[in-house]
PDB file of C-alpha atoms in Angstrom:
ATOM      1  CA  MET K 647       4.402  43.618 -57.319  1.00 61.00           C
ATOM      2  CA  GLU K 648       4.015  40.233 -58.860  1.00 77.00           C
ATOM      3  CA  LYS K 649       4.772  37.317 -56.713  1.00 89.00           C
ATOM      4  CA  LYS K 650       7.608  35.076 -57.752  1.00 97.00           C
ATOM      5  CA  ILE K 651       7.628  31.418 -56.257  1.00 97.00           C
ATOM      6  CA  CYS K 652      10.384  29.071 -55.773  1.00 98.00           C
ATOM      7  CA  PHE K 653       9.074  25.546 -55.355  1.00 96.00           C
ATOM      8  CA  ALA K 654      11.458  23.271 -53.698  1.00 96.00           C
ATOM      9  CA  SER K 655      11.755  19.592 -52.781  1.00 94.00           C
ATOM     10  CA  SER K 656      14.180  16.894 -52.702  1.00 88.00           C
ATOM     11  CA  SER K 657      13.763  14.000 -55.280  1.00 86.00           C
ATOM     12  CA  GLY K 658      11.470  11.120 -55.162  1.00 82.00           C
ATOM     13  CA  GLY K 659       8.058  11.338 -53.339  1.00 82.00           C
ATOM     14  CA  HIS K 660       8.672  14.781 -52.185  1.00 86.00           C
ATOM     15  CA  PHE K 661       9.172  15.893 -55.716  1.00 88.00           C
ATOM     16  CA  GLU K 662       5.975  13.940 -56.688  1.00 88.00           C
ATOM     17  CA  GLN K 663       3.995  16.014 -54.124  1.00 89.00           C
ATOM     18  CA  LEU K 664       5.426  19.217 -55.278  1.00 89.00           C
ATOM     19  CA  VAL K 665       4.364  18.632 -59.014  1.00 89.00           C
ATOM     20  CA  MET K 666       0.924  18.190 -57.574  1.00 90.00           C
ATOM     21  CA  LEU K 667       1.195  22.096 -57.043  1.00 93.00           C
ATOM     22  CA  ARG K 668       1.619  22.469 -60.925  1.00 92.00           C
ATOM     23  CA  PRO K 669      -1.523  24.644 -61.165  1.00 92.00           C
ATOM     24  CA  LEU K 670       0.242  27.122 -58.840  1.00 93.00           C
ATOM     25  CA  MET K 671       3.499  26.800 -60.876  1.00 94.00           C
ATOM     26  CA  GLU K 672       1.651  28.015 -63.977  1.00 92.00           C
ATOM     27  CA  LYS K 673      -0.432  30.695 -62.442  1.00 94.00           C
ATOM     28  CA  TYR K 674       2.772  32.627 -60.872  1.00 95.00           C
ATOM     29  CA  ASP K 675       6.098  33.512 -62.148  1.00 96.00           C
ATOM     30  CA  SER K 676       8.017  30.460 -60.536  1.00 96.00           C
ATOM     31  CA  PHE K 677      11.001  28.111 -60.710  1.00 97.00           C
ATOM     32  CA  VAL K 678      11.676  24.749 -59.128  1.00 95.00           C
ATOM     33  CA  ILE K 679      14.660  23.404 -57.337  1.00 96.00           C
ATOM     34  CA  THR K 680      15.169  19.898 -56.585  1.00 93.00           C
ATOM     35  CA  GLU K 681      18.035  17.299 -56.197  1.00 92.00           C
ATOM     36  CA  GLU K 682      20.176  16.033 -59.069  1.00 89.00           C
ATOM     37  CA  THR K 683      19.473  12.483 -59.621  1.00 80.00           C
ATOM     38  CA  SER K 684      20.409   9.909 -62.316  1.00 70.00           C
ATOM     39  CA  TYR K 685      16.720  10.347 -63.665  1.00 72.00           C
ATOM     40  CA  LYS K 686      16.793  14.245 -63.818  1.00 69.00           C
ATOM     41  CA  ALA K 687      13.491  15.244 -62.255  1.00 75.00           C
ATOM     42  CA  ASN K 688      11.786  17.720 -64.410  1.00 74.00           C
ATOM     43  CA  VAL K 689       8.543  19.828 -64.597  1.00 80.00           C
ATOM     44  CA  LYS K 690       7.614  20.580 -68.198  1.00 80.00           C
ATOM     45  CA  GLY K 691       7.601  24.253 -68.729  1.00 84.00           C
ATOM     46  CA  GLN K 692       9.332  25.224 -65.547  1.00 90.00           C
ATOM     47  CA  LYS K 693      12.686  26.590 -64.985  1.00 93.00           C
ATOM     48  CA  MET K 694      14.725  23.985 -63.164  1.00 94.00           C
ATOM     49  CA  TYR K 695      17.691  24.220 -60.749  1.00 96.00           C
ATOM     50  CA  TYR K 696      19.397  21.096 -59.155  1.00 94.00           C
ATOM     51  CA  LEU K 697      21.062  20.684 -55.711  1.00 95.00           C
ATOM     52  CA  LYS K 698      23.313  18.067 -54.706  1.00 92.00           C
ATOM     53  CA  GLN K 699      21.564  15.037 -53.448  1.00 90.00           C
ATOM     54  CA  VAL K 700      21.833  14.704 -49.594  1.00 87.00           C
ATOM     55  CA  ASN K 701      21.723  11.774 -47.358  1.00 85.00           C
ATOM     56  CA  ARG K 702      22.287  12.522 -43.761  1.00 83.00           C
ATOM     57  CA  LYS K 703      23.958   9.021 -43.210  1.00 87.00           C
ATOM     58  CA  GLU K 704      26.601   9.417 -45.745  1.00 89.00           C
ATOM     59  CA  LYS K 705      30.029  11.008 -45.111  1.00 91.00           C
ATOM     60  CA  THR K 706      29.414  13.453 -47.574  1.00 90.00           C
ATOM     61  CA  PHE K 707      26.394  15.032 -45.767  1.00 91.00           C
ATOM     62  CA  ILE K 708      28.098  18.063 -44.398  1.00 93.00           C
ATOM     63  CA  PRO K 709      30.149  19.131 -47.596  1.00 95.00           C
ATOM     64  CA  ARG K 710      27.031  18.599 -49.738  1.00 94.00           C
ATOM     65  CA  MET K 711      24.920  20.768 -47.336  1.00 95.00           C
ATOM     66  CA  ILE K 712      27.537  23.506 -47.316  1.00 96.00           C
ATOM     67  CA  ALA K 713      27.500  23.181 -51.330  1.00 96.00           C
ATOM     68  CA  ASN K 714      23.712  23.344 -51.416  1.00 96.00           C
ATOM     69  CA  THR K 715      23.982  26.461 -49.225  1.00 97.00           C
ATOM     70  CA  PHE K 716      26.136  28.211 -51.656  1.00 98.00           C
ATOM     71  CA  ILE K 717      23.924  26.827 -54.650  1.00 97.00           C
ATOM     72  CA  SER K 718      20.827  27.899 -53.005  1.00 98.00           C
ATOM     73  CA  LEU K 719      22.043  31.513 -52.403  1.00 98.00           C
ATOM     74  CA  ARG K 720      23.400  32.042 -55.868  1.00 98.00           C
ATOM     75  CA  ILE K 721      19.857  30.736 -57.200  1.00 98.00           C
ATOM     76  CA  PHE K 722      18.098  33.273 -54.598  1.00 98.00           C
ATOM     77  CA  ARG K 723      20.100  36.126 -55.709  1.00 98.00           C
ATOM     78  CA  LYS K 724      19.532  35.662 -59.366  1.00 98.00           C
ATOM     79  CA  GLU K 725      15.767  34.840 -59.238  1.00 97.00           C
ATOM     80  CA  LYS K 726      14.668  36.717 -56.054  1.00 97.00           C
ATOM     81  CA  PRO K 727      11.653  34.680 -55.162  1.00 98.00           C
ATOM     82  CA  ASN K 728       9.015  36.467 -52.765  1.00 97.00           C
ATOM     83  CA  VAL K 729       7.827  32.957 -51.557  1.00 98.00           C
ATOM     84  CA  VAL K 730       9.333  29.558 -51.150  1.00 98.00           C
ATOM     85  CA  ILE K 731       7.009  26.571 -51.063  1.00 97.00           C
ATOM     86  CA  SER K 732       8.602  23.307 -49.917  1.00 96.00           C
ATOM     87  CA  THR K 733       7.636  19.775 -49.515  1.00 94.00           C
ATOM     88  CA  GLY K 734      11.119  19.051 -47.975  1.00 88.00           C
ATOM     89  CA  VAL K 735      13.494  17.572 -47.211  1.00 84.00           C
ATOM     90  CA  LEU K 736      17.281  18.143 -46.096  1.00 90.00           C
ATOM     91  CA  ALA K 737      18.574  19.501 -49.525  1.00 92.00           C
ATOM     92  CA  THR K 738      15.813  22.320 -49.478  1.00 93.00           C
ATOM     93  CA  ILE K 739      16.517  23.641 -45.909  1.00 95.00           C
ATOM     94  CA  PRO K 740      19.148  26.287 -47.144  1.00 97.00           C
ATOM     95  CA  MET K 741      16.905  27.758 -49.485  1.00 97.00           C
ATOM     96  CA  CYS K 742      14.185  27.906 -46.962  1.00 97.00           C
ATOM     97  CA  LEU K 743      16.409  29.595 -44.425  1.00 97.00           C
ATOM     98  CA  ILE K 744      18.112  31.987 -46.811  1.00 98.00           C
ATOM     99  CA  ALA K 745      14.522  33.023 -47.916  1.00 98.00           C
ATOM    100  CA  LYS K 746      13.656  33.734 -44.171  1.00 97.00           C
ATOM    101  CA  LEU K 747      16.686  35.518 -43.549  1.00 97.00           C
ATOM    102  CA  HIS K 748      15.830  37.982 -46.597  1.00 98.00           C
ATOM    103  CA  GLY K 749      12.282  38.568 -45.074  1.00 97.00           C
ATOM    104  CA  LYS K 750      10.500  36.319 -47.535  1.00 98.00           C
ATOM    105  CA  LYS K 751       7.704  33.982 -46.946  1.00 98.00           C
ATOM    106  CA  LEU K 752       8.143  30.244 -46.266  1.00 98.00           C
ATOM    107  CA  ILE K 753       5.449  27.697 -46.802  1.00 97.00           C
ATOM    108  CA  TYR K 754       5.954  24.166 -45.877  1.00 96.00           C
ATOM    109  CA  ILE K 755       4.101  21.214 -46.737  1.00 95.00           C
ATOM    110  CA  GLU K 756       4.700  18.069 -44.399  1.00 93.00           C
ATOM    111  CA  SER K 757       4.995  14.965 -46.382  1.00 89.00           C
ATOM    112  CA  PHE K 758       1.840  12.862 -47.126  1.00 89.00           C
ATOM    113  CA  ALA K 759       3.845   9.957 -45.998  1.00 86.00           C
ATOM    114  CA  LYS K 760       3.986  11.299 -42.401  1.00 85.00           C
ATOM    115  CA  VAL K 761       0.678  10.188 -40.689  1.00 87.00           C
ATOM    116  CA  THR K 762       1.759   9.928 -36.983  1.00 88.00           C
ATOM    117  CA  SER K 763       5.307  11.254 -36.860  1.00 91.00           C
ATOM    118  CA  ALA K 764       7.201  14.225 -38.246  1.00 92.00           C
ATOM    119  CA  THR K 765      10.149  14.683 -40.863  1.00 91.00           C
ATOM    120  CA  LEU K 766      13.220  16.180 -39.466  1.00 90.00           C
ATOM    121  CA  THR K 767      12.918  19.005 -41.934  1.00 93.00           C
ATOM    122  CA  GLY K 768       9.350  19.568 -40.746  1.00 95.00           C
ATOM    123  CA  LYS K 769      10.478  19.639 -36.982  1.00 95.00           C
ATOM    124  CA  LEU K 770      13.112  22.394 -38.062  1.00 94.00           C
ATOM    125  CA  LEU K 771      11.229  24.527 -40.339  1.00 97.00           C
ATOM    126  CA  TYR K 772       8.026  24.550 -38.241  1.00 97.00           C
ATOM    127  CA  LYS K 773       9.005  27.395 -36.205  1.00 96.00           C
ATOM    128  CA  TYR K 774      10.203  29.341 -39.349  1.00 97.00           C
ATOM    129  CA  ALA K 775       7.355  28.679 -41.661  1.00 98.00           C
ATOM    130  CA  ASP K 776       4.768  31.520 -42.233  1.00 98.00           C
ATOM    131  CA  GLN K 777       2.245  28.699 -43.205  1.00 98.00           C
ATOM    132  CA  PHE K 778       2.905  25.109 -42.368  1.00 97.00           C
ATOM    133  CA  TYR K 779       0.658  22.458 -43.761  1.00 96.00           C
ATOM    134  CA  VAL K 780      -0.138  18.885 -42.745  1.00 95.00           C
ATOM    135  CA  GLN K 781      -1.751  16.360 -44.969  1.00 94.00           C
ATOM    136  CA  TRP K 782      -3.313  14.325 -41.999  1.00 94.00           C
ATOM    137  CA  PRO K 783      -5.521  15.380 -39.163  1.00 95.00           C
ATOM    138  CA  GLU K 784      -3.292  13.376 -36.742  1.00 95.00           C
ATOM    139  CA  MET K 785      -0.432  15.644 -37.473  1.00 95.00           C
ATOM    140  CA  LYS K 786      -2.038  18.692 -35.839  1.00 96.00           C
ATOM    141  CA  LYS K 787      -1.141  16.790 -32.608  1.00 96.00           C
ATOM    142  CA  ILE K 788       2.585  17.297 -33.609  1.00 96.00           C
ATOM    143  CA  PHE K 789       2.234  20.584 -35.216  1.00 97.00           C
ATOM    144  CA  PRO K 790      -0.675  22.304 -33.222  1.00 97.00           C
ATOM    145  CA  LYS K 791      -0.237  25.563 -35.432  1.00 97.00           C
ATOM    146  CA  ALA K 792      -0.311  23.687 -38.535  1.00 97.00           C
ATOM    147  CA  ILE K 793      -3.131  24.053 -41.259  1.00 97.00           C
ATOM    148  CA  TYR K 794      -4.896  20.815 -42.155  1.00 96.00           C
ATOM    149  CA  LEU K 795      -6.627  20.994 -45.676  1.00 90.00           C
ATOM    150  CA  GLY K 796      -6.209  17.292 -46.712  1.00 86.00           C
ATOM    151  CA  GLY K 797      -3.764  15.783 -48.868  1.00 83.00           C
ATOM    152  CA  ILE K 798      -2.441  17.497 -52.017  1.00 78.00           C
ATOM    153  CA  TYR K 799      -3.024  14.436 -54.110  1.00 63.00           C
TER     154      TYR K 799
END
């Protein structure tokens, strides 16, 4: 059975890190989900899906996370990925957990920007990820079971 991969990230730097995985996107049947922003992040040649932009400090946090859960479920049912690869953060949590609930593989890559502390999403998904990657050796102190292979840049 051919692998289908969902590449998931929020906007900004997390998305830029995800784009570094483009060779994998081109090698496998894949699609990308990210947050909808004014600049409409895009990966040329990839099927794109957009989630609500989430900020945990805004009043709309909970309604947007609920909306993202339903959007992610719809995308999951339509695309049926075998693997979700995520560079985080909040907006991607529903897709990651939906995949795990359906017995699919979850690969999480902690942010390159995190050298000595963890993202909240990393802390949450560490226990669910089949493979958890850090981009700095110092992060192995925080995530002892993580895999360190260097930066994806």
